[in-house]
JSON list of C-alpha atoms in Angstrom, two decimals:
[
{"chain": "V", "resi": 1, "resn": "GLU", "atom": "CA", "xyz": [2.67, 31.56, -6.97]},
{"chain": "V", "resi": 2, "resn": "VAL", "atom": "CA", "xyz": [4.78, 30.46, -9.48]},
{"chain": "V", "resi": 3, "resn": "GLU", "atom": "CA", "xyz": [1.79, 30.79, -11.74]},
{"chain": "V", "resi": 4, "resn": "VAL", "atom": "CA", "xyz": [1.16, 34.71, -10.59]},
{"chain": "V", "resi": 5, "resn": "ALA", "atom": "CA", "xyz": [5.04, 35.17, -11.40]},
{"chain": "V", "resi": 6, "resn": "ALA", "atom": "CA", "xyz": [5.18, 34.17, -14.35]},
{"chain": "V", "resi": 7, "resn": "GLN", "atom": "CA", "xyz": [2.56, 36.09, -16.24]},
{"chain": "V", "resi": 8, "resn": "GLY", "atom": "CA", "xyz": [4.32, 38.56, -14.14]},
{"chain": "V", "resi": 9, "resn": "VAL", "atom": "CA", "xyz": [6.55, 38.53, -17.23]},
{"chain": "V", "resi": 10, "resn": "ASP", "atom": "CA", "xyz": [5.62, 40.39, -20.77]},
{"chain": "V", "resi": 11, "resn": "PRO", "atom": "CA", "xyz": [8.45, 39.97, -22.93]},
{"chain": "V", "resi": 12, "resn": "GLN", "atom": "CA", "xyz": [6.78, 41.99, -26.23]},
{"chain": "V", "resi": 13, "resn": "GLN", "atom": "CA", "xyz": [6.37, 44.66, -24.18]},
{"chain": "V", "resi": 14, "resn": "ARG", "atom": "CA", "xyz": [10.04, 44.81, -24.25]},
{"chain": "V", "resi": 15, "resn": "ALA", "atom": "CA", "xyz": [10.27, 43.61, -27.48]},
{"chain": "V", "resi": 16, "resn": "ARG", "atom": "CA", "xyz": [8.56, 46.70, -28.89]},
{"chain": "V", "resi": 17, "resn": "LEU", "atom": "CA", "xyz": [10.33, 48.70, -26.71]},
{"chain": "V", "resi": 18, "resn": "GLY", "atom": "CA", "xyz": [13.47, 47.15, -28.77]},
{"chain": "V", "resi": 19, "resn": "LYS", "atom": "CA", "xyz": [14.76, 45.74, -25.12]},
{"chain": "V", "resi": 20, "resn": "SER", "atom": "CA", "xyz": [13.81, 41.97, -26.40]},
{"chain": "V", "resi": 21, "resn": "ARG", "atom": "CA", "xyz": [14.86, 40.12, -30.06]},
{"chain": "V", "resi": 22, "resn": "THR", "atom": "CA", "xyz": [11.89, 38.09, -31.03]},
{"chain": "V", "resi": 23, "resn": "SER", "atom": "CA", "xyz": [14.15, 35.08, -30.90]},
{"chain": "V", "resi": 24, "resn": "GLU", "atom": "CA", "xyz": [13.82, 35.98, -26.95]},
{"chain": "V", "resi": 25, "resn": "VAL", "atom": "CA", "xyz": [10.28, 36.66, -27.24]},
{"chain": "V", "resi": 26, "resn": "LEU", "atom": "CA", "xyz": [9.41, 33.14, -28.54]},
{"chain": "V", "resi": 27, "resn": "ALA", "atom": "CA", "xyz": [11.82, 31.31, -25.94]},
{"chain": "V", "resi": 28, "resn": "ALA", "atom": "CA", "xyz": [10.33, 33.28, -23.39]},
{"chain": "V", "resi": 29, "resn": "GLN", "atom": "CA", "xyz": [6.49, 32.11, -24.60]},
{"chain": "V", "resi": 30, "resn": "ALA", "atom": "CA", "xyz": [7.90, 28.76, -24.88]},
{"chain": "V", "resi": 31, "resn": "GLN", "atom": "CA", "xyz": [8.89, 28.88, -21.04]},
{"chain": "V", "resi": 32, "resn": "VAL", "atom": "CA", "xyz": [5.72, 30.59, -19.48]},
{"chain": "V", "resi": 33, "resn": "ALA", "atom": "CA", "xyz": [3.74, 27.48, -21.51]},
{"chain": "V", "resi": 34, "resn": "LYS", "atom": "CA", "xyz": [6.62, 25.08, -20.57]},
{"chain": "V", "resi": 35, "resn": "LEU", "atom": "CA", "xyz": [5.93, 26.00, -16.56]},
{"chain": "V", "resi": 36, "resn": "GLN", "atom": "CA", "xyz": [1.93, 26.71, -16.77]},
{"chain": "V", "resi": 37, "resn": "ALA", "atom": "CA", "xyz": [2.21, 22.25, -18.71]},
{"chain": "V", "resi": 38, "resn": "GLN", "atom": "CA", "xyz": [4.13, 20.99, -15.36]},
{"chain": "V", "resi": 39, "resn": "ILE", "atom": "CA", "xyz": [1.50, 23.44, -13.01]},
{"chain": "V", "resi": 40, "resn": "GLU", "atom": "CA", "xyz": [-1.20, 21.61, -14.61]},
{"chain": "V", "resi": 41, "resn": "GLY", "atom": "CA", "xyz": [0.14, 18.88, -14.74]},
{"chain": "V", "resi": 42, "resn": "VAL", "atom": "CA", "xyz": [0.72, 19.11, -10.65]},
{"chain": "V", "resi": 43, "resn": "ARG", "atom": "CA", "xyz": [-2.54, 19.68, -9.87]},
{"chain": "V", "resi": 44, "resn": "GLY", "atom": "CA", "xyz": [-3.79, 16.21, -11.66]},
{"chain": "V", "resi": 45, "resn": "GLN", "atom": "CA", "xyz": [-1.38, 14.71, -9.26]},
{"chain": "V", "resi": 46, "resn": "ILE", "atom": "CA", "xyz": [-2.35, 16.74, -6.68]},
{"chain": "V", "resi": 47, "resn": "ARG", "atom": "CA", "xyz": [-6.39, 15.41, -7.72]},
{"chain": "V", "resi": 48, "resn": "GLY", "atom": "CA", "xyz": [-5.03, 11.56, -8.84]},
{"chain": "V", "resi": 49, "resn": "ALA", "atom": "CA", "xyz": [-3.51, 11.87, -4.67]},
{"chain": "V", "resi": 50, "resn": "GLU", "atom": "CA", "xyz": [-7.35, 13.42, -3.83]},
{"chain": "V", "resi": 51, "resn": "GLN", "atom": "CA", "xyz": [-8.90, 10.81, -5.14]},
{"chain": "V", "resi": 52, "resn": "ASN", "atom": "CA", "xyz": [-6.43, 8.03, -4.53]},
{"chain": "V", "resi": 53, "resn": "PHE", "atom": "CA", "xyz": [-6.80, 8.89, -0.31]},
{"chain": "V", "resi": 54, "resn": "ALA", "atom": "CA", "xyz": [-10.99, 9.49, -0.63]},
{"chain": "V", "resi": 55, "resn": "TYR", "atom": "CA", "xyz": [-10.87, 5.70, -1.87]},
{"chain": "V", "resi": 56, "resn": "TYR", "atom": "CA", "xyz": [-8.55, 4.05, 0.82]},
{"chain": "V", "resi": 57, "resn": "THR", "atom": "CA", "xyz": [-9.83, 5.81, 4.10]},
{"chain": "V", "resi": 58, "resn": "GLY", "atom": "CA", "xyz": [-13.15, 7.00, 2.78]},
{"chain": "V", "resi": 59, "resn": "ILE", "atom": "CA", "xyz": [-12.86, 10.14, 3.60]},
{"chain": "V", "resi": 60, "resn": "ASN", "atom": "CA", "xyz": [-13.85, 12.55, 1.23]},
{"chain": "V", "resi": 61, "resn": "ALA", "atom": "CA", "xyz": [-12.68, 16.46, -0.07]},
{"chain": "V", "resi": 62, "resn": "PRO", "atom": "CA", "xyz": [-12.19, 19.23, 1.17]},
{"chain": "V", "resi": 63, "resn": "TYR", "atom": "CA", "xyz": [-10.15, 18.65, 4.12]},
{"chain": "V", "resi": 64, "resn": "GLN", "atom": "CA", "xyz": [-7.02, 20.16, 5.56]},
{"chain": "V", "resi": 65, "resn": "LEU", "atom": "CA", "xyz": [-4.06, 17.51, 5.80]},
{"chain": "V", "resi": 66, "resn": "GLU", "atom": "CA", "xyz": [-1.60, 18.93, 8.67]},
{"chain": "V", "resi": 67, "resn": "THR", "atom": "CA", "xyz": [2.30, 17.42, 8.70]},
{"chain": "V", "resi": 68, "resn": "VAL", "atom": "CA", "xyz": [2.70, 15.09, 11.99]},
{"chain": "V", "resi": 69, "resn": "ALA", "atom": "CA", "xyz": [6.45, 15.39, 13.04]},
{"chain": "V", "resi": 70, "resn": "THR", "atom": "CA", "xyz": [7.61, 11.62, 13.59]},
{"chain": "V", "resi": 71, "resn": "PRO", "atom": "CA", "xyz": [8.62, 10.63, 17.56]},
{"chain": "V", "resi": 72, "resn": "ASP", "atom": "CA", "xyz": [12.49, 9.92, 17.86]},
{"chain": "V", "resi": 73, "resn": "HIS", "atom": "CA", "xyz": [12.26, 7.25, 19.11]},
{"chain": "V", "resi": 74, "resn": "VAL", "atom": "CA", "xyz": [10.45, 5.27, 17.00]},
{"chain": "V", "resi": 75, "resn": "SER", "atom": "CA", "xyz": [12.22, 2.29, 15.49]},
{"chain": "V", "resi": 76, "resn": "VAL", "atom": "CA", "xyz": [11.67, 0.00, 12.44]},
{"chain": "V", "resi": 77, "resn": "THR", "atom": "CA", "xyz": [11.48, -2.57, 15.02]},
{"chain": "V", "resi": 78, "resn": "ASP", "atom": "CA", "xyz": [8.70, -1.43, 16.59]},
{"chain": "V", "resi": 79, "resn": "PHE", "atom": "CA", "xyz": [6.48, -1.17, 12.89]},
{"chain": "V", "resi": 80, "resn": "VAL", "atom": "CA", "xyz": [8.30, -4.78, 12.00]},
{"chain": "V", "resi": 81, "resn": "THR", "atom": "CA", "xyz": [7.18, -6.87, 15.17]},
{"chain": "V", "resi": 82, "resn": "ARG", "atom": "CA", "xyz": [4.05, -5.48, 14.20]},
{"chain": "V", "resi": 83, "resn": "VAL", "atom": "CA", "xyz": [3.48, -7.70, 10.72]},
{"chain": "V", "resi": 84, "resn": "GLN", "atom": "CA", "xyz": [1.89, -11.07, 12.78]},
{"chain": "V", "resi": 85, "resn": "GLU", "atom": "CA", "xyz": [-1.43, -8.22, 12.80]},
{"chain": "V", "resi": 86, "resn": "ARG", "atom": "CA", "xyz": [-1.68, -8.21, 9.02]},
{"chain": "V", "resi": 87, "resn": "SER", "atom": "CA", "xyz": [-4.23, -9.98, 7.71]},
{"chain": "V", "resi": 88, "resn": "ASP", "atom": "CA", "xyz": [-2.15, -12.34, 4.81]},
{"chain": "V", "resi": 89, "resn": "ILE", "atom": "CA", "xyz": [0.07, -13.37, 7.82]},
{"chain": "V", "resi": 90, "resn": "ILE", "atom": "CA", "xyz": [-3.17, -14.28, 10.05]},
{"chain": "V", "resi": 91, "resn": "GLU", "atom": "CA", "xyz": [-4.18, -15.78, 6.33]},
{"chain": "V", "resi": 92, "resn": "ALA", "atom": "CA", "xyz": [-1.40, -17.97, 6.04]},
{"chain": "V", "resi": 93, "resn": "ARG", "atom": "CA", "xyz": [-1.28, -19.14, 9.62]},
{"chain": "V", "resi": 94, "resn": "ALA", "atom": "CA", "xyz": [-4.65, -20.14, 9.35]},
{"chain": "V", "resi": 95, "resn": "ALA", "atom": "CA", "xyz": [-3.69, -22.06, 6.46]},
{"chain": "V", "resi": 96, "resn": "VAL", "atom": "CA", "xyz": [-1.18, -23.56, 8.99]},
{"chain": "V", "resi": 97, "resn": "GLN", "atom": "CA", "xyz": [-4.04, -24.55, 11.50]},
{"chain": "V", "resi": 98, "resn": "VAL", "atom": "CA", "xyz": [-6.44, -26.10, 8.82]},
{"chain": "V", "resi": 99, "resn": "ALA", "atom": "CA", "xyz": [-2.68, -28.40, 7.62]},
{"chain": "V", "resi": 100, "resn": "ASP", "atom": "CA", "xyz": [-2.74, -30.04, 11.46]},
{"chain": "V", "resi": 101, "resn": "LEU", "atom": "CA", "xyz": [-6.60, -30.48, 11.78]},
{"chain": "V", "resi": 102, "resn": "ALA", "atom": "CA", "xyz": [-7.16, -32.39, 8.42]},
{"chain": "V", "resi": 103, "resn": "ILE", "atom": "CA", "xyz": [-3.56, -34.42, 9.37]},
{"chain": "V", "resi": 104, "resn": "ALA", "atom": "CA", "xyz": [-5.45, -35.51, 12.36]},
{"chain": "V", "resi": 105, "resn": "SER", "atom": "CA", "xyz": [-8.43, -35.77, 10.48]},
{"chain": "V", "resi": 106, "resn": "GLU", "atom": "CA", "xyz": [-6.50, -38.25, 8.38]},
{"chain": "V", "resi": 107, "resn": "LYS", "atom": "CA", "xyz": [-4.55, -40.72, 11.36]},
{"chain": "V", "resi": 108, "resn": "LEU", "atom": "CA", "xyz": [-8.33, -41.19, 12.87]},
{"chain": "V", "resi": 109, "resn": "GLY", "atom": "CA", "xyz": [-8.43, -43.63, 10.35]},
{"chain": "V", "resi": 110, "resn": "LEU", "atom": "CA", "xyz": [-5.78, -45.73, 11.37]},
{"chain": "V", "resi": 111, "resn": "ASN", "atom": "CA", "xyz": [-7.59, -47.09, 14.81]},
{"chain": "V", "resi": 112, "resn": "PRO", "atom": "CA", "xyz": [-9.76, -49.21, 15.20]},
{"chain": "V", "resi": 113, "resn": "THR", "atom": "CA", "xyz": [-14.22, -47.97, 15.36]},
{"chain": "V", "resi": 114, "resn": "LEU", "atom": "CA", "xyz": [-16.82, -49.05, 17.38]},
{"chain": "V", "resi": 115, "resn": "GLY", "atom": "CA", "xyz": [-19.78, -48.29, 16.39]},
{"chain": "V", "resi": 116, "resn": "VAL", "atom": "CA", "xyz": [-23.69, -48.82, 17.58]},
{"chain": "V", "resi": 117, "resn": "ASP", "atom": "CA", "xyz": [-26.78, -48.34, 16.57]},
{"chain": "V", "resi": 118, "resn": "GLY", "atom": "CA", "xyz": [-30.30, -48.90, 18.01]},
{"chain": "V", "resi": 119, "resn": "ASN", "atom": "CA", "xyz": [-33.77, -48.48, 16.22]},
{"chain": "V", "resi": 120, "resn": "ALA", "atom": "CA", "xyz": [-36.87, -47.59, 18.64]},
{"chain": "V", "resi": 121, "resn": "TYR", "atom": "CA", "xyz": [-40.30, -49.31, 17.28]},
{"chain": "V", "resi": 122, "resn": "LEU", "atom": "CA", "xyz": [-44.09, -47.50, 17.82]},
{"chain": "V", "resi": 123, "resn": "TYR", "atom": "CA", "xyz": [-45.99, -50.08, 15.76]},
{"chain": "V", "resi": 124, "resn": "ARG", "atom": "CA", "xyz": [-44.98, -53.57, 14.94]},
{"chain": "V", "resi": 125, "resn": "THR", "atom": "CA", "xyz": [-46.41, -56.82, 13.69]},
{"chain": "V", "resi": 126, "resn": "GLY", "atom": "CA", "xyz": [-46.05, -60.70, 14.07]},
{"chain": "V", "resi": 127, "resn": "SER", "atom": "CA", "xyz": [-43.34, -62.13, 15.26]},
{"chain": "V", "resi": 128, "resn": "SER", "atom": "CA", "xyz": [-41.73, -59.16, 16.23]},
{"chain": "V", "resi": 129, "resn": "GLU", "atom": "CA", "xyz": [-45.04, -57.51, 18.09]},
{"chain": "V", "resi": 130, "resn": "SER", "atom": "CA", "xyz": [-43.77, -58.44, 21.32]},
{"chain": "V", "resi": 131, "resn": "ILE", "atom": "CA", "xyz": [-40.19, -56.49, 20.79]},
{"chain": "V", "resi": 132, "resn": "TRP", "atom": "CA", "xyz": [-40.13, -52.84, 20.25]},
{"chain": "V", "resi": 133, "resn": "TRP", "atom": "CA", "xyz": [-36.68, -52.27, 20.30]},
{"chain": "V", "resi": 134, "resn": "ASP", "atom": "CA", "xyz": [-32.98, -53.56, 18.66]},
{"chain": "V", "resi": 135, "resn": "ALA", "atom": "CA", "xyz": [-29.97, -52.51, 18.54]},
{"chain": "V", "resi": 136, "resn": "THR", "atom": "CA", "xyz": [-26.12, -53.22, 16.42]},
{"chain": "V", "resi": 137, "resn": "LEU", "atom": "CA", "xyz": [-23.34, -53.29, 17.79]},
{"chain": "V", "resi": 138, "resn": "THR", "atom": "CA", "xyz": [-20.24, -52.88, 15.23]},
{"chain": "V", "resi": 139, "resn": "ALA", "atom": "CA", "xyz": [-16.45, -52.88, 15.00]},
{"chain": "V", "resi": 140, "resn": "LYS", "atom": "CA", "xyz": [-14.10, -51.76, 12.12]},
{"chain": "V", "resi": 141, "resn": "TRP", "atom": "CA", "xyz": [-10.58, -52.92, 12.30]},
{"chain": "V", "resi": 142, "resn": "PRO", "atom": "CA", "xyz": [-8.68, -50.84, 8.95]},
{"chain": "V", "resi": 143, "resn": "LEU", "atom": "CA", "xyz": [-6.73, -54.12, 8.14]},
{"chain": "V", "resi": 144, "resn": "TYR", "atom": "CA", "xyz": [-6.66, -53.68, 4.48]},
{"chain": "V", "resi": 145, "resn": "ASP", "atom": "CA", "xyz": [-7.44, -49.90, 4.73]},
{"chain": "V", "resi": 146, "resn": "GLY", "atom": "CA", "xyz": [-3.79, -49.05, 6.94]},
{"chain": "V", "resi": 147, "resn": "LYS", "atom": "CA", "xyz": [-1.75, -48.17, 3.10]},
{"chain": "V", "resi": 148, "resn": "ALA", "atom": "CA", "xyz": [-4.53, -45.73, 1.57]},
{"chain": "V", "resi": 149, "resn": "THR", "atom": "CA", "xyz": [-4.90, -43.87, 5.14]},
{"chain": "V", "resi": 150, "resn": "GLN", "atom": "CA", "xyz": [-0.76, -43.54, 4.87]},
{"chain": "V", "resi": 151, "resn": "ALA", "atom": "CA", "xyz": [-1.05, -42.47, 2.18]},
{"chain": "V", "resi": 152, "resn": "LYS", "atom": "CA", "xyz": [-3.32, -39.29, 2.39]},
{"chain": "V", "resi": 153, "resn": "VAL", "atom": "CA", "xyz": [-1.96, -38.19, 5.83]},
{"chain": "V", "resi": 154, "resn": "ALA", "atom": "CA", "xyz": [1.85, -38.30, 3.88]},
{"chain": "V", "resi": 155, "resn": "TYR", "atom": "CA", "xyz": [0.02, -35.94, 2.04]},
{"chain": "V", "resi": 156, "resn": "GLU", "atom": "CA", "xyz": [-1.38, -33.53, 4.79]},
{"chain": "V", "resi": 157, "resn": "GLN", "atom": "CA", "xyz": [2.14, -33.54, 5.66]},
{"chain": "V", "resi": 158, "resn": "ALA", "atom": "CA", "xyz": [3.27, -32.22, 2.61]},
{"chain": "V", "resi": 159, "resn": "ALA", "atom": "CA", "xyz": [0.80, -30.11, 2.21]},
{"chain": "V", "resi": 160, "resn": "LYS", "atom": "CA", "xyz": [1.12, -28.52, 5.88]},
{"chain": "V", "resi": 161, "resn": "GLU", "atom": "CA", "xyz": [5.11, -28.06, 5.17]},
{"chain": "V", "resi": 162, "resn": "GLY", "atom": "CA", "xyz": [3.69, -25.84, 1.36]},
{"chain": "V", "resi": 163, "resn": "ALA", "atom": "CA", "xyz": [1.43, -23.75, 4.47]},
{"chain": "V", "resi": 164, "resn": "GLU", "atom": "CA", "xyz": [4.79, -23.24, 6.68]},
{"chain": "V", "resi": 165, "resn": "GLN", "atom": "CA", "xyz": [7.19, -22.38, 3.68]},
{"chain": "V", "resi": 166, "resn": "ALA", "atom": "CA", "xyz": [4.26, -19.79, 2.28]},
{"chain": "V", "resi": 167, "resn": "LEU", "atom": "CA", "xyz": [3.55, -18.61, 5.97]},
{"chain": "V", "resi": 168, "resn": "ALA", "atom": "CA", "xyz": [7.42, -17.93, 6.46]},
{"chain": "V", "resi": 169, "resn": "LEU", "atom": "CA", "xyz": [7.76, -16.08, 2.97]},
{"chain": "V", "resi": 170, "resn": "SER", "atom": "CA", "xyz": [4.60, -14.38, 4.03]},
{"chain": "V", "resi": 171, "resn": "ILE", "atom": "CA", "xyz": [6.46, -13.15, 6.79]},
{"chain": "V", "resi": 172, "resn": "ARG", "atom": "CA", "xyz": [9.77, -12.12, 5.16]},
{"chain": "V", "resi": 173, "resn": "ASN", "atom": "CA", "xyz": [7.89, -9.94, 2.04]},
{"chain": "V", "resi": 174, "resn": "ALA", "atom": "CA", "xyz": [5.72, -8.25, 4.89]},
{"chain": "V", "resi": 175, "resn": "GLU", "atom": "CA", "xyz": [9.15, -7.63, 7.35]},
{"chain": "V", "resi": 176, "resn": "LEU", "atom": "CA", "xyz": [11.01, -6.17, 3.63]},
{"chain": "V", "resi": 177, "resn": "GLU", "atom": "CA", "xyz": [8.16, -4.71, 3.15]},
{"chain": "V", "resi": 178, "resn": "VAL", "atom": "CA", "xyz": [7.97, -2.14, 6.22]},
{"chain": "V", "resi": 179, "resn": "LYS", "atom": "CA", "xyz": [11.64, -2.15, 6.51]},
{"chain": "V", "resi": 180, "resn": "THR", "atom": "CA", "xyz": [11.57, -0.45, 2.87]},
{"chain": "V", "resi": 181, "resn": "ALA", "atom": "CA", "xyz": [9.34, 1.74, 3.40]},
{"chain": "V", "resi": 182, "resn": "PHE", "atom": "CA", "xyz": [10.65, 3.14, 7.16]},
{"chain": "V", "resi": 183, "resn": "LEU", "atom": "CA", "xyz": [14.57, 3.69, 5.11]},
{"chain": "V", "resi": 184, "resn": "SER", "atom": "CA", "xyz": [12.40, 5.50, 2.40]},
{"chain": "V", "resi": 185, "resn": "LEU", "atom": "CA", "xyz": [9.82, 7.66, 4.74]},
{"chain": "V", "resi": 186, "resn": "GLU", "atom": "CA", "xyz": [13.81, 8.63, 7.13]},
{"chain": "V", "resi": 187, "resn": "SER", "atom": "CA", "xyz": [15.17, 9.47, 3.65]},
{"chain": "V", "resi": 188, "resn": "ALA", "atom": "CA", "xyz": [12.36, 12.00, 2.79]},
{"chain": "V", "resi": 189, "resn": "LEU", "atom": "CA", "xyz": [12.30, 13.37, 6.25]},
{"chain": "V", "resi": 190, "resn": "SER", "atom": "CA", "xyz": [16.00, 13.60, 6.64]},
{"chain": "V", "resi": 191, "resn": "SER", "atom": "CA", "xyz": [15.68, 15.67, 3.04]},
{"chain": "V", "resi": 192, "resn": "LEU", "atom": "CA", "xyz": [12.62, 17.67, 3.54]},
{"chain": "V", "resi": 193, "resn": "ASP", "atom": "CA", "xyz": [14.73, 20.03, 5.73]},
{"chain": "V", "resi": 194, "resn": "ALA", "atom": "CA", "xyz": [16.76, 20.88, 2.20]},
{"chain": "V", "resi": 195, "resn": "LEU", "atom": "CA", "xyz": [14.07, 20.82, -0.03]},
{"chain": "V", "resi": 196, "resn": "ASN", "atom": "CA", "xyz": [12.12, 23.45, 2.25]},
{"chain": "V", "resi": 197, "resn": "GLN", "atom": "CA", "xyz": [15.27, 25.14, 1.79]},
{"chain": "V", "resi": 198, "resn": "ALA", "atom": "CA", "xyz": [16.43, 24.92, -1.56]},
{"chain": "V", "resi": 199, "resn": "VAL", "atom": "CA", "xyz": [12.39, 26.83, -1.82]},
{"chain": "V", "resi": 200, "resn": "ALA", "atom": "CA", "xyz": [12.74, 29.27, 0.08]},
{"chain": "V", "resi": 201, "resn": "LEU", "atom": "CA", "xyz": [15.99, 30.56, -1.82]},
{"chain": "V", "resi": 202, "resn": "ALA", "atom": "CA", "xyz": [14.23, 29.50, -5.29]},
{"chain": "V", "resi": 203, "resn": "GLU", "atom": "CA", "xyz": [11.45, 32.18, -4.10]},
{"chain": "V", "resi": 204, "resn": "ALA", "atom": "CA", "xyz": [13.69, 34.68, -3.06]},
{"chain": "V", "resi": 205, "resn": "ASN", "atom": "CA", "xyz": [15.56, 34.79, -6.43]},
{"chain": "V", "resi": 206, "resn": "VAL", "atom": "CA", "xyz": [12.83, 34.51, -8.01]},
{"chain": "V", "resi": 207, "resn": "ARG", "atom": "CA", "xyz": [11.67, 37.81, -6.72]},
{"chain": "V", "resi": 208, "resn": "ALA", "atom": "CA", "xyz": [15.16, 39.67, -7.07]},
{"chain": "V", "resi": 209, "resn": "GLN", "atom": "CA", "xyz": [15.37, 38.71, -11.05]},
{"chain": "V", "resi": 210, "resn": "LEU", "atom": "CA", "xyz": [11.79, 39.84, -11.07]},
{"chain": "V", "resi": 211, "resn": "GLN", "atom": "CA", "xyz": [12.79, 43.14, -9.43]},
{"chain": "V", "resi": 212, "resn": "ASP", "atom": "CA", "xyz": [15.59, 43.15, -11.62]},
{"chain": "V", "resi": 213, "resn": "TYR", "atom": "CA", "xyz": [13.57, 42.46, -14.71]},
{"chain": "V", "resi": 214, "resn": "ARG", "atom": "CA", "xyz": [11.18, 45.29, -14.46]},
{"chain": "V", "resi": 215, "resn": "GLN", "atom": "CA", "xyz": [14.35, 48.08, -13.94]},
{"chain": "V", "resi": 216, "resn": "GLY", "atom": "CA", "xyz": [16.13, 46.12, -17.35]},
{"chain": "V", "resi": 217, "resn": "LEU", "atom": "CA", "xyz": [19.22, 44.34, -15.39]},
{"chain": "V", "resi": 218, "resn": "VAL", "atom": "CA", "xyz": [17.89, 41.06, -16.57]},
{"chain": "V", "resi": 219, "resn": "THR", "atom": "CA", "xyz": [16.38, 39.55, -19.56]},
{"chain": "V", "resi": 220, "resn": "ASN", "atom": "CA", "xyz": [12.82, 37.61, -19.54]},
{"chain": "V", "resi": 221, "resn": "LEU", "atom": "CA", "xyz": [14.94, 34.37, -19.83]},
{"chain": "V", "resi": 222, "resn": "ASP", "atom": "CA", "xyz": [17.15, 34.56, -16.61]},
{"chain": "V", "resi": 223, "resn": "VAL", "atom": "CA", "xyz": [13.57, 35.48, -15.22]},
{"chain": "V", "resi": 224, "resn": "LEU", "atom": "CA", "xyz": [11.65, 32.28, -17.18]},
{"chain": "V", "resi": 225, "resn": "SER", "atom": "CA", "xyz": [14.77, 29.92, -15.59]},
{"chain": "V", "resi": 226, "resn": "SER", "atom": "CA", "xyz": [14.40, 30.85, -12.17]},
{"chain": "V", "resi": 227, "resn": "LEU", "atom": "CA", "xyz": [11.02, 30.24, -12.28]},
{"chain": "V", "resi": 228, "resn": "ASN", "atom": "CA", "xyz": [11.53, 26.70, -13.47]},
{"chain": "V", "resi": 229, "resn": "SER", "atom": "CA", "xyz": [13.81, 26.01, -11.25]},
{"chain": "V", "resi": 230, "resn": "LEU", "atom": "CA", "xyz": [11.38, 26.83, -8.66]},
{"chain": "V", "resi": 231, "resn": "GLN", "atom": "CA", "xyz": [9.22, 24.98, -10.23]},
{"chain": "V", "resi": 232, "resn": "GLY", "atom": "CA", "xyz": [11.37, 21.68, -10.39]},
{"chain": "V", "resi": 233, "resn": "LEU", "atom": "CA", "xyz": [12.44, 22.00, -6.46]},
{"chain": "V", "resi": 234, "resn": "LEU", "atom": "CA", "xyz": [8.23, 22.49, -5.86]},
{"chain": "V", "resi": 235, "resn": "LEU", "atom": "CA", "xyz": [7.78, 19.22, -7.88]},
{"chain": "V", "resi": 236, "resn": "THR", "atom": "CA", "xyz": [10.34, 17.36, -6.29]},
{"chain": "V", "resi": 237, "resn": "ARG", "atom": "CA", "xyz": [9.73, 18.57, -2.69]},
{"chain": "V", "resi": 238, "resn": "ASP", "atom": "CA", "xyz": [5.51, 17.53, -2.59]},
{"chain": "V", "resi": 239, "resn": "GLN", "atom": "CA", "xyz": [6.76, 14.20, -4.26]},
{"chain": "V", "resi": 240, "resn": "THR", "atom": "CA", "xyz": [9.65, 14.13, -1.51]}
]
């Protein structure tokens, strides 16, 4: 709509009729070129947004996006409580569980062990010909390995503390991200109605300026200024 309105401004025709100065023609042409550049920039942003959307969702264009109203009963708490389901939080919690298992494994080294080994023979010769099996019973008490094992346990306990701190930090960061995003959404939604009203007024102003321009009541710079204001509001609304 902005592009069509901009094309409807013909300052050269007014200059030929003596209704505009050459400087006004050049200024108007510069404004038109600026508006067209902004339009192409917005189109590029739309194409980039479509690529990002397709990358994260796997849905390729063409598609029709719809605006869905946010339920009034939704609060930030509903989203904060779900951060526990995030993959990075699950991974950090698993790291704590792995540290617990490592501590339990190292503590087993402080306990005495009892082992039994047995062998069965299908064929033997000599003095052991009549013996077709044997067994060995071993017992081990870590009298001289206790300090080394305790050091390993202390190391794994320190690793667990680090994993717990990493988990707590991940949860705090995730909650902060959710709260920040929710507040940004609330702010955008609250300003969207005002922006829609401003865009509607700016569009009405462009139509009025074009009508006055055709009747010779305003200059082309007035029309282009209204178009510039409308383009800025449209860009702000789309970014919101």
